[in-house]
Each structure stands twice: as structure tokens, then as C-alpha cells.
Coordinates of C-alpha atoms and ligand atoms in Angstrom, one line a residue:
M1 CA 8.2 -6.3 26.6
T2 CA 5.0 -8.3 26.6
D3 CA 1.5 -6.9 27.0
V4 CA -1.1 -9.4 27.9
I5 CA -4.2 -8.0 26.3
A6 CA -6.8 -6.8 28.8
E7 CA -8.9 -4.7 26.5
Q8 CA -10.0 -5.2 22.9
R9 CA -7.7 -3.8 20.3
T10 CA -8.7 -3.1 16.7
N11 CA -7.0 -2.2 13.5
W12 CA -6.8 1.6 12.7
A13 CA -10.1 1.6 10.9
G14 CA -11.9 -0.3 13.7
N15 CA -13.4 -2.9 11.4
V16 CA -11.1 -5.8 12.6
T17 CA -11.0 -6.6 16.3
Y18 CA -7.8 -8.4 16.9
R19 CA -8.1 -11.8 18.5
A20 CA -4.4 -11.9 19.5
T21 CA -4.0 -12.9 23.2
A22 CA -0.7 -10.9 23.7
L23 CA 1.3 -8.1 22.1
L24 CA 5.1 -8.5 22.2
R25 CA 7.1 -5.3 22.1
P26 CA 10.8 -6.2 21.7
T27 CA 13.4 -3.4 21.9
S28 CA 16.2 -5.0 20.1
V29 CA 16.9 -7.5 17.3
G30 CA 18.2 -9.9 20.0
E31 CA 14.8 -9.7 21.8
V32 CA 13.0 -10.4 18.5
Q33 CA 15.1 -13.5 18.0
H34 CA 14.4 -14.7 21.5
L35 CA 10.7 -14.0 21.2
V36 CA 10.5 -15.8 17.9
T37 CA 12.1 -19.0 19.2
S38 CA 10.2 -19.0 22.5
T39 CA 6.7 -18.4 21.0
P40 CA 5.1 -21.2 19.0
R41 CA 3.0 -18.9 16.8
L42 CA 3.3 -15.1 16.3
T43 CA 2.4 -12.5 13.6
A44 CA 4.2 -9.3 13.0
L45 CA 2.1 -6.2 13.4
G46 CA 2.9 -2.9 11.6
S47 CA 0.9 0.3 12.2
T48 CA -2.5 -1.6 12.1
H49 CA -3.6 0.2 8.8
S50 CA -4.7 -2.9 7.0
F51 CA -8.5 -3.5 6.6
N52 CA -8.5 -7.3 6.8
E53 CA -7.0 -10.0 9.1
V54 CA -3.6 -10.1 7.4
A55 CA -2.0 -8.9 10.6
D56 CA -4.3 -10.7 13.1
T57 CA -3.8 -14.0 14.8
D58 CA -5.5 -16.1 17.5
A59 CA -2.0 -16.4 19.0
V60 CA 0.5 -13.6 19.6
Q61 CA 1.3 -10.3 17.8
L62 CA 4.7 -8.7 17.8
T63 CA 5.2 -5.0 17.1
L64 CA 8.5 -3.2 16.4
T65 CA 7.3 0.2 17.7
E66 CA 9.7 0.0 20.7
M67 CA 12.7 -0.7 18.6
P68 CA 15.1 2.3 18.2
P69 CA 14.6 4.2 15.0
S70 CA 17.7 4.2 12.7
L71 CA 18.4 5.7 9.3
E72 CA 21.8 5.1 7.7
I73 CA 22.3 6.6 4.2
D74 CA 24.9 5.1 1.9
T75 CA 25.5 7.9 -0.7
T76 CA 27.6 5.7 -2.9
R77 CA 25.1 2.9 -3.3
R78 CA 22.2 5.4 -3.0
T79 CA 20.5 3.4 -0.4
V80 CA 19.1 4.0 3.1
R81 CA 18.9 1.3 5.8
V82 CA 16.0 1.9 8.2
A83 CA 14.5 0.1 11.2
A84 CA 11.5 -1.7 9.8
G85 CA 9.0 -0.4 12.3
M86 CA 9.6 3.2 11.4
T87 CA 6.8 5.0 9.7
H88 CA 7.1 6.5 6.2
A89 CA 6.7 9.9 7.9
Q90 CA 9.8 9.3 10.0
V91 CA 11.8 7.9 7.1
A92 CA 10.8 10.7 4.7
A93 CA 11.6 13.4 7.2
G94 CA 15.0 11.9 7.9
L95 CA 15.8 11.6 4.3
E96 CA 14.6 15.0 3.3
A97 CA 16.6 16.6 6.1
R98 CA 19.7 15.1 4.5
G99 CA 18.8 15.9 0.9
W100 CA 17.6 12.5 -0.2
A101 CA 14.3 11.0 -1.3
L102 CA 12.3 7.8 -1.8
G103 CA 10.9 7.5 -5.3
N104 CA 7.3 7.3 -4.1
L105 CA 5.0 7.2 -1.1
A106 CA 1.4 6.0 -0.4
S107 CA -1.4 8.4 0.2
L108 CA -0.8 8.4 4.0
P109 CA 2.7 8.6 5.6
H110 CA 1.5 7.1 8.9
I111 CA 2.1 3.5 7.9
S112 CA 5.1 1.4 8.9
T113 CA 7.8 0.8 6.3
A114 CA 7.7 -3.0 6.8
G115 CA 3.9 -3.2 6.8
A116 CA 3.6 -1.1 3.6
V117 CA 6.2 -3.3 1.8
A118 CA 4.7 -6.6 3.1
T119 CA 1.3 -5.9 1.4
G120 CA 2.5 -4.3 -1.9
T121 CA 1.4 -0.8 -0.9
H122 CA 1.7 1.7 -3.8
G123 CA 1.3 5.3 -4.7
S124 CA 0.7 6.5 -8.2
G125 CA 2.7 7.2 -11.4
V126 CA 3.1 5.4 -14.7
R127 CA 6.9 5.1 -13.9
N128 CA 6.5 4.3 -10.2
P129 CA 6.2 0.6 -9.1
S130 CA 5.0 -0.4 -5.7
L131 CA 7.0 0.8 -2.6
A132 CA 8.3 -2.8 -2.3
Q133 CA 10.2 -2.4 -5.5
A134 CA 12.5 0.1 -3.7
V135 CA 13.7 -2.6 -1.4
V136 CA 17.3 -3.6 -2.2
G137 CA 17.8 -5.7 0.9
L138 CA 16.3 -6.7 4.2
D139 CA 17.1 -8.4 7.5
V140 CA 14.6 -11.0 8.5
V141 CA 14.4 -13.1 11.7
R142 CA 13.5 -16.6 10.6
A143 CA 11.5 -19.2 12.5
S144 CA 14.8 -20.6 13.7
G145 CA 15.6 -17.3 15.3
E146 CA 18.5 -16.8 12.9
V147 CA 18.8 -13.3 11.3
E148 CA 19.2 -13.5 7.5
H149 CA 20.1 -10.7 5.2
V150 CA 18.3 -11.1 1.8
S151 CA 19.4 -8.9 -1.0
A152 CA 19.6 -8.9 -4.8
G153 CA 23.1 -10.4 -4.4
S154 CA 22.0 -13.2 -2.2
E155 CA 19.3 -14.6 -4.5
S156 CA 19.2 -18.3 -4.9
G157 CA 17.4 -18.3 -8.2
S158 CA 15.8 -21.6 -9.1
D159 CA 16.2 -22.8 -5.5
A160 CA 13.7 -20.1 -4.6
A161 CA 11.2 -21.1 -7.2
S162 CA 11.4 -24.7 -6.1
G163 CA 10.8 -23.7 -2.5
S164 CA 14.2 -24.8 -1.2
G165 CA 16.9 -22.3 -0.2
S166 CA 16.1 -19.0 1.4
G167 CA 14.4 -17.5 -1.6
S168 CA 15.0 -14.5 -3.8
L169 CA 14.6 -10.8 -2.8
D170 CA 11.5 -10.8 -5.1
A171 CA 9.9 -13.4 -3.0
H172 CA 10.6 -11.4 0.2
R173 CA 9.5 -8.0 -1.0
V174 CA 5.8 -8.6 -0.5
A175 CA 5.7 -11.4 2.0
L176 CA 2.6 -10.9 4.1
G177 CA 4.5 -11.6 7.3
A178 CA 4.9 -15.3 6.2
L179 CA 8.7 -15.5 5.8
G180 CA 9.8 -14.0 9.2
V181 CA 9.9 -10.8 11.1
V182 CA 11.7 -8.1 9.1
T183 CA 13.8 -5.9 11.3
A184 CA 15.6 -3.7 8.8
L185 CA 15.0 -2.6 5.2
E186 CA 17.4 -1.2 2.7
L187 CA 15.7 1.1 0.2
A188 CA 16.8 2.7 -3.0
I189 CA 17.0 6.5 -2.7
E190 CA 17.7 9.4 -5.0
P191 CA 18.5 13.1 -4.5
S192 CA 15.7 15.1 -3.0
F193 CA 13.3 16.7 -5.5
E194 CA 10.4 19.1 -5.4
V195 CA 6.8 18.4 -6.4
A196 CA 3.9 20.8 -7.1
T197 CA 0.3 19.4 -6.7
T198 CA -2.5 21.0 -8.9
V199 CA -6.1 19.8 -8.5
H200 CA -8.8 20.0 -11.2
L201 CA -12.4 19.4 -10.6
D202 CA -15.1 17.6 -12.6
L203 CA -13.3 16.2 -15.6
P204 CA -16.2 14.8 -17.8
W205 CA -16.4 11.1 -18.5
D206 CA -15.9 11.5 -22.3
A207 CA -12.6 13.3 -21.6
V208 CA -11.6 10.7 -19.0
E209 CA -12.2 7.9 -21.5
E210 CA -10.6 9.6 -24.5
H211 CA -7.5 11.0 -22.7
F212 CA -7.0 8.6 -19.8
D213 CA -3.5 7.5 -20.7
A214 CA -2.3 11.0 -21.5
V215 CA -3.8 12.5 -18.3
M216 CA -2.3 9.7 -16.1
A217 CA 1.1 10.0 -17.7
D218 CA 1.1 13.8 -17.7
A219 CA 3.0 14.2 -14.4
Y220 CA 5.2 12.1 -12.0
S221 CA 2.1 11.0 -10.0
V222 CA -1.5 11.5 -11.0
S223 CA -4.7 10.4 -9.1
M224 CA -8.3 10.6 -10.2
F225 CA -11.1 10.6 -7.7
T226 CA -14.7 9.6 -8.8
A227 CA -18.0 8.5 -7.4
F228 CA -18.7 6.8 -10.8
D229 CA -21.7 9.3 -11.2
D230 CA -22.3 11.9 -13.8
R231 CA -19.7 14.2 -12.5
G232 CA -16.9 12.1 -14.0
A233 CA -13.6 12.5 -12.3
R234 CA -14.5 14.8 -9.5
Q235 CA -10.9 15.5 -8.7
V236 CA -7.7 15.1 -10.7
W237 CA -4.6 15.5 -8.6
T238 CA -1.5 16.2 -10.8
K239 CA 1.7 15.9 -8.9
H240 CA 4.4 17.4 -11.1
R241 CA 8.1 17.0 -10.4
V242 CA 9.5 20.4 -10.9
D243 CA 12.7 19.1 -12.4
E244 CA 10.7 17.5 -15.2
P245 CA 8.8 19.1 -18.2
A246 CA 5.6 20.8 -17.1
P247 CA 2.3 18.9 -17.6
S248 CA 1.0 19.5 -21.2
V249 CA -2.6 18.2 -21.1
D250 CA -5.0 21.2 -20.7
L251 CA -7.6 19.8 -18.4
V252 CA -9.6 23.0 -18.5
A253 CA -9.9 22.7 -22.3
L254 CA -11.2 19.2 -21.7
G255 CA -14.0 20.5 -19.5
A256 CA -12.5 20.5 -16.0
R257 CA -12.2 23.5 -13.6
R258 CA -9.0 24.3 -11.7
A259 CA -9.5 24.1 -8.0
T260 CA -9.0 27.5 -6.3
E261 CA -8.8 26.2 -2.8
A262 CA -7.5 23.0 -1.2
V263 CA -9.9 20.0 -1.5
H264 CA -10.0 16.7 0.5
P265 CA -10.7 13.6 -1.6
G266 CA -13.2 12.4 0.9
E267 CA -15.3 14.2 3.4
N268 CA -12.8 15.5 5.9
D269 CA -11.4 19.0 6.4
A270 CA -9.0 20.1 3.7
A271 CA -6.5 21.1 6.4
S272 CA -5.4 17.5 6.5
V273 CA -4.3 17.3 2.9
T274 CA -0.8 18.1 1.7
E275 CA -0.4 21.5 0.0
Q276 CA -2.1 21.9 -3.4
G277 CA -2.4 25.0 -5.6
G278 CA 0.7 24.2 -7.6
V279 CA 3.0 25.4 -4.8
P280 CA 6.3 23.5 -5.1
G281 CA 7.5 21.7 -2.0
P282 CA 9.6 18.7 -0.9
W283 CA 8.6 15.2 -2.2
S284 CA 8.0 14.1 1.4
E285 CA 5.2 16.8 1.8
R286 CA 3.6 16.4 -1.6
L287 CA 3.6 12.7 -2.6
P288 CA 1.4 11.6 0.3
H289 CA -2.1 13.1 0.0
F290 CA -2.4 13.5 3.7
R291 CA -0.2 15.4 6.2
S292 CA 1.5 13.2 8.8
T293 CA 0.4 15.6 11.5
F294 CA -3.3 15.0 10.9
S295 CA -5.3 11.8 10.7
P296 CA -6.2 11.1 7.0
S297 CA -9.9 10.6 8.0
T298 CA -12.0 9.7 11.0
G299 CA -11.0 6.1 10.4
A300 CA -14.7 5.0 10.2
E301 CA -14.1 3.5 6.8
I302 CA -13.3 0.2 5.0
Q303 CA -11.1 0.1 1.8
A304 CA -11.1 -2.3 -1.1
E305 CA -8.7 -2.1 -4.1
Y306 CA -8.0 -4.0 -7.3
L307 CA -5.1 -3.7 -9.6
I308 CA -5.9 -4.5 -13.3
P309 CA -3.7 -4.3 -16.4
A310 CA -3.4 -0.7 -17.4
A311 CA -4.8 -1.4 -20.9
S312 CA -8.1 -2.4 -19.3
A313 CA -8.6 0.8 -17.3
V314 CA -11.1 2.6 -19.5
P315 CA -13.4 -0.5 -20.1
A316 CA -13.2 -1.2 -16.4
L317 CA -14.2 2.3 -15.4
R318 CA -17.1 2.2 -17.9
A319 CA -18.2 -1.2 -16.5
L320 CA -18.3 0.2 -12.9
R321 CA -20.3 3.3 -13.8
P322 CA -23.7 1.5 -13.6
L323 CA -22.9 0.8 -9.9
A324 CA -23.0 4.5 -9.1
D325 CA -26.4 4.3 -7.4
L326 CA -25.3 1.3 -5.3
F327 CA -22.2 3.2 -4.3
A328 CA -24.0 6.5 -3.5
P329 CA -24.9 5.9 0.1
L330 CA -21.7 3.9 0.9
L331 CA -18.8 5.4 -1.0
I332 CA -16.6 8.1 0.6
A333 CA -14.2 8.3 -2.4
A334 CA -12.9 6.1 -5.2
E335 CA -9.4 6.7 -6.5
V336 CA -7.8 5.6 -9.7
R337 CA -4.0 5.4 -9.8
T338 CA -1.3 4.0 -12.1
I339 CA 1.5 1.6 -10.9
A340 CA 4.5 0.5 -13.0
A341 CA 5.2 -3.2 -13.3
D342 CA 6.9 -4.8 -10.2
T343 CA 9.2 -7.8 -10.1
A344 CA 8.0 -8.9 -6.6
W345 CA 6.2 -12.2 -6.8
L346 CA 3.2 -11.1 -4.8
A347 CA 3.0 -7.4 -5.7
P348 CA -0.4 -6.7 -7.1
S349 CA 1.4 -5.0 -10.0
S350 CA 3.8 -7.9 -10.5
G351 CA 4.9 -8.2 -14.1
R352 CA 2.3 -5.8 -15.5
Q353 CA 1.8 -2.1 -15.9
S354 CA -1.3 -1.6 -13.8
V355 CA -4.1 0.7 -12.8
G356 CA -5.4 0.6 -9.3
L357 CA -9.2 1.0 -8.7
H358 CA -9.6 1.9 -5.0
F359 CA -12.8 2.3 -3.0
T360 CA -13.1 4.0 0.5
F361 CA -16.4 2.9 1.9
R362 CA -18.2 3.9 5.1
R363 CA -17.6 1.4 7.9
D364 CA -20.7 -0.7 7.2
P365 CA -19.2 -4.2 6.9
S366 CA -22.3 -6.0 5.5
A367 CA -23.0 -3.3 2.9
V368 CA -19.4 -3.2 2.0
A369 CA -19.3 -7.0 1.6
A370 CA -22.2 -6.8 -0.8
A371 CA -20.6 -3.9 -2.8
V372 CA -17.3 -5.8 -3.0
L373 CA -19.0 -8.8 -4.4
R374 CA -20.7 -6.7 -7.1
I375 CA -17.4 -4.9 -7.9
E376 CA -15.5 -8.2 -8.2
G377 CA -18.2 -9.5 -10.5
V378 CA -17.9 -6.5 -12.7
L379 CA -14.1 -6.5 -12.7
A380 CA -13.8 -10.3 -13.2
P381 CA -13.2 -10.0 -17.0
F382 CA -10.3 -7.6 -16.3
D383 CA -8.2 -10.1 -14.2
P384 CA -8.2 -8.0 -11.0
R385 CA -5.6 -8.6 -8.3
P386 CA -7.0 -7.6 -4.8
H387 CA -4.8 -5.5 -2.6
W388 CA -3.4 -7.7 0.2
G389 CA -4.1 -5.1 2.9
K390 CA -7.8 -4.4 2.0
V391 CA -11.0 -6.3 2.0
S392 CA -11.9 -8.7 -0.8
A393 CA -14.2 -11.6 -1.4
A394 CA -11.7 -13.5 -3.6
S395 CA -11.5 -17.2 -2.8
P396 CA -8.1 -18.8 -2.4
S397 CA -8.4 -20.4 -5.8
R398 CA -9.2 -17.0 -7.4
L399 CA -6.1 -15.6 -5.6
H400 CA -4.0 -18.3 -7.0
E401 CA -5.2 -17.5 -10.5
A402 CA -4.6 -13.8 -9.9
Y403 CA -1.2 -14.3 -8.4
P404 CA 0.6 -16.9 -10.5
Q405 CA 3.6 -17.1 -8.1
L406 CA 1.4 -17.7 -5.0
A407 CA 2.0 -21.5 -5.1
A408 CA 5.8 -21.0 -5.3
F409 CA 5.5 -18.5 -2.4
A410 CA 3.5 -20.9 -0.3
E411 CA 6.1 -23.6 -0.9
L412 CA 8.9 -21.3 0.1
A413 CA 7.0 -20.3 3.2
R414 CA 6.6 -23.9 4.2
S415 CA 10.3 -24.7 3.7
L416 CA 11.4 -21.6 5.7
D417 CA 8.8 -22.0 8.4
P418 CA 8.0 -25.8 8.6
T419 CA 6.2 -25.6 11.9
G420 CA 4.0 -22.6 10.9
R421 CA 5.4 -20.2 13.5
F422 CA 4.4 -17.2 11.4
R423 CA 1.1 -18.7 10.2
N424 CA -2.2 -17.0 11.0
G425 CA -5.7 -17.5 9.7
F426 CA -5.3 -15.2 6.7
L427 CA -2.1 -17.1 5.6
D428 CA -3.7 -20.5 6.2
R429 CA -6.6 -19.6 3.9
T430 CA -4.5 -17.8 1.3
L431 CA -1.5 -20.2 1.1
G432 CA -3.4 -23.4 1.8
Ligands
LIG1 C1 -6.1 5.7 5.4 C2 -5.4 4.7 4.6 C3 -4.8 5.0 3.4 C4 -4.1 4.0 2.7 N1 -3.5 4.4 1.5 C5 -2.9 3.4 0.8 C6 -2.3 3.8 -0.5 O1 -2.2 5.0 -0.8 N2 -1.8 2.8 -1.2 C7 -1.8 1.5 -0.8 O2 -1.4 0.6 -1.6 N3 -2.3 1.1 0.3 C8 -2.9 2.1 1.1 N4 -3.4 1.7 2.4 C9 -3.3 0.3 2.8 C10 -2.0 0.2 3.7 O3 -0.9 0.8 3.0 C11 -1.6 -1.3 3.9 O4 -2.7 -1.9 4.5 C12 -0.3 -1.5 4.7 O5 0.0 -2.8 4.8 C13 -0.4 -0.9 6.1 O6 0.8 -1.0 6.8 P1 0.8 -1.3 8.3 O7 2.2 -1.0 8.8 O8 -0.3 -0.7 9.0 O9 0.7 -2.9 8.3 P2 -0.3 -3.9 9.2 O10 -1.6 -3.7 8.7 O11 0.0 -3.8 10.6 O12 0.3 -5.3 8.6 C14 0.2 -5.6 7.3 C15 1.1 -6.8 6.9 O13 2.5 -6.5 7.1 C16 3.1 -7.5 7.9 N5 4.2 -6.9 8.7 C17 4.1 -5.7 9.4 N6 5.3 -5.5 10.0 C18 6.1 -6.5 9.6 C19 7.5 -6.9 9.9 N7 8.3 -6.1 10.7 N8 8.0 -8.0 9.4 C20 7.2 -8.8 8.6 N9 5.9 -8.6 8.3 C21 5.4 -7.4 8.8 C22 2.0 -8.0 8.8 O14 2.3 -9.3 9.3 C23 0.8 -8.1 7.8 O15 1.0 -9.2 7.0 C24 -4.0 2.7 3.2 C25 -4.6 2.4 4.4 C26 -5.2 3.4 5.2 C27 -5.8 3.0 6.5

């Protein structure tokens, strides 16, 4: 169950070479407990899809990929309990086969359920919060080796805010691996539904600016892709739930063209995207942009993303447009999404209706670092919150400004893990 690392391992994108000296692969919760208590410092690793050092350590990584998958549906409570290392693709397929659905998914279904939740990963939709908001309970192996079940019912209210007690579910939803190893998650579910994706091309900037709120709210999940150049929104993906009223904004009348064949938002073959063309299909095969059976891209990329208050979306897009020339050689795609307010302490959309401004850059770390600095300068007036799983230049003090509950979270992490068993460099820098 332990691999001593002989060769160099990287994250999925290859821009972070892990420094971990060993990779632990427990096959049961009992083994996780044993490994946690017998290892002075370790970091949980999901499916390696983060673009920064959040899942890295100079000590030991622990992955749940060898744990048995499990999926237990409670139709009365409308919840599913899943093994935390399962990917969204596995969970979605299992739910859909039994007639159930998660409310939303990220653009790729390849990521682990625990890793997605731990960083506040989100999809799109004005009524859809981050994926962490679907968590109604979780099992976590603490630094002591004890397994604790945290749920809405087990919240310890003010204890949590003061750092004593085991903390509320909202503290645990987006926890960056700092509060323990999550071995199971209970997620809210609903009856399965169908979605139809329609793509429009080249929505002009004046239409984007004038009708932004209407376009983004016109369907269950809407994404705009842009290069910030004169083409405006190069692609608008409208994911319409077929049990809801049809979209009513006429994008063609606003100057866009309806795509007549499948398009990829970046530079890859359109065979890897989920079906478009307005063909209804199950939520599990429409809400992600990319099919689970294909890689979403070559992986030679680096992503950055900032969540800003929804009301600032149009001014922020306008402010970014002068960077189009800087972006041109570097940007593969930029995506604009909406995220409903979360209650999770560290969700990038915590407490505010948000718009996500996402950038997929070519894997050129120094050019990306320079671009990220420029973006953060331009977005500074809009109170941006960097995505926890992507690159950012934000200093710890800037993160504490952006995330008002970060200090309370750091206090909670210290009280639950006094010897720093789950600490890594990323957490040391971020939590202080
Ligand atoms: C191609 C691509 C597309 C993406 N699309 C989106 C998108 O649409 N929306 C979005 O918001 N993000 C997106 N992301 C970012 C991605 O969702 C996050 O980086 C996510 O955290 C990746 O999950 P992971 O399982 O790979 O986690 P890792 O990167 O392996 O780990 C991330 C964090 O989770 C913690 N963790 C993992 N497992 C556990 C556990 N069992 N217990 C406790 N902590 C744990 C780790 O310690 C670490 O802190 C995308 C990334 C890629 C590569």
C-alpha cells in the first residue's frame, strides 16, 4: 500500500512536479486511519487535476484510488453516499443508471469527488452553487486517526467560528485537505433530468454587455468563451434543462450564429466534447463539457480563475479586453460562468452571487505568471477570489481579504490538527 517514489510524478497538467517522497494507497478506511497516525505529515491527493501545489508536499501523499468504489442512494433523504476517491464520471454514471442526478458538474468529469469539493470546484448556472454545496455530510479521518462524521446536524455553531470543537459542515465543505482525509461524502441528489446543449458563435461585445444577465440566466447552465478580442463571445454554450421553459433570448437576433457542427472551446478535436446541437440527453452526459472517455485536452496547459461578484461581470469583462494582445499567443480559451452563492466558508462564491472568469493558458509558466499578474491588477477593483485549484499570484494577506473566513478556518485547522499532520507548503503559506 506504499509506493516509494522512484520516478518523478507530476500533476495532470505537468506544470507541478510533486516533491512527495512516497505515495500511500490505502484500500480501506482502517488502513487510512493507520497510515494517518503512523505518518508524521501527509497530504491527500485526488485525481491530480489542480494546477498549483495545493495537493503537493515534501513529505508523503495519500491517494484513495485503491479504495473500493461505493454508491448508496437514500431515496427518502434524496442523498447519495459515495467513496470520496471516486471520480465524478463514476458517481454520475452510477446515479444516472438508477434514475438520479447531481445538481451540477464541472467541465470535466475525470476529477475526484473529494478533490473537487476540497477546492470549491464549480460548473455554471445562476441557480447552481459550487459542487461543495451539494455536500450534506462527510466522513473525515482526523489527525488522531479517529473517523468523524460531519453533517448539517452535527454543527457546533459558534464553537466552529472560535476554532474549538470539530467545526461546521460549512467549514469542511471546502477544506483544502487541511482538516483531515475525507473518505466518504454524502451529496444531495434529485431525480434524473435531461439537458440539451446549443452553441452559438460570435456574440458581439455590445450584445454581451447589454444582455449579459439575460443570456447567462436563459438556461440551467450557460458558459461564454472568449479571447477578449474583437470576436466578442466566440462561443455561447446554452445548456437547457428540458423540463424547464425553453430559452427565450434570441442570440441570432443579437448578432450570433448558431453552430451547425460540434465545437471544442479550445483547440482540441470536437469528438471530445459532450453532444451539442440541441440534442437532449442525460444530465451526466451534457453538464460536463468533455466526455469522460476522452482527455479534455492534451494537458499542456495552465489554468487560472477568479470569482467576482456577479454585478461586476460586465465592467470586469470590459476591463480585460485591452489585454487581448497580451493573451493572443498564450490563451487557449477563456470561459465566463455564473455560480450561485455558497455557504461554505472557503468557497470562492461564498456568500455572493458570482461570475467566474477562467483562463486556460498554454503551459508556459513564466509567461502565464506575467499574464496572471496583469489579470490580477486589472481585476483588483472587483474583489476577485482566486480558485483554490488554479494558479494565482495572490499574497496570503490578499487571500485573507478575499476570503473573510480564512482566519477562522486557519484557527479551526490548528485546533483539529495541532501538530500539522495535514500541513503542506501551500497551507503553511495560505493559513499562516
Ligand atoms: C481540464 C480541467 C478542467 C477543469 N474544469 C474545472 C471546472 O469546470 N470548474 C472548476 O471549478 N474547476 C475546474 N478544474 C479544476 C479542478 O476541478 C480542481 O483543481 C479540483 O480540485 C481537482 O480535483 P482533484 O481530485 O484532481 O484534486 P487534487 O488536485 O488532487 O487535490 C486538490 C485538493 O483536494 C484535496 N483532497 C483531495 N482528495 C482529498 C481527500 N480524500 N480528503 C481531503 N482532501 C482531499 C487535496 O489535498 C488538495 O488540497 C479543472 C481542472 C482541469 C485540469
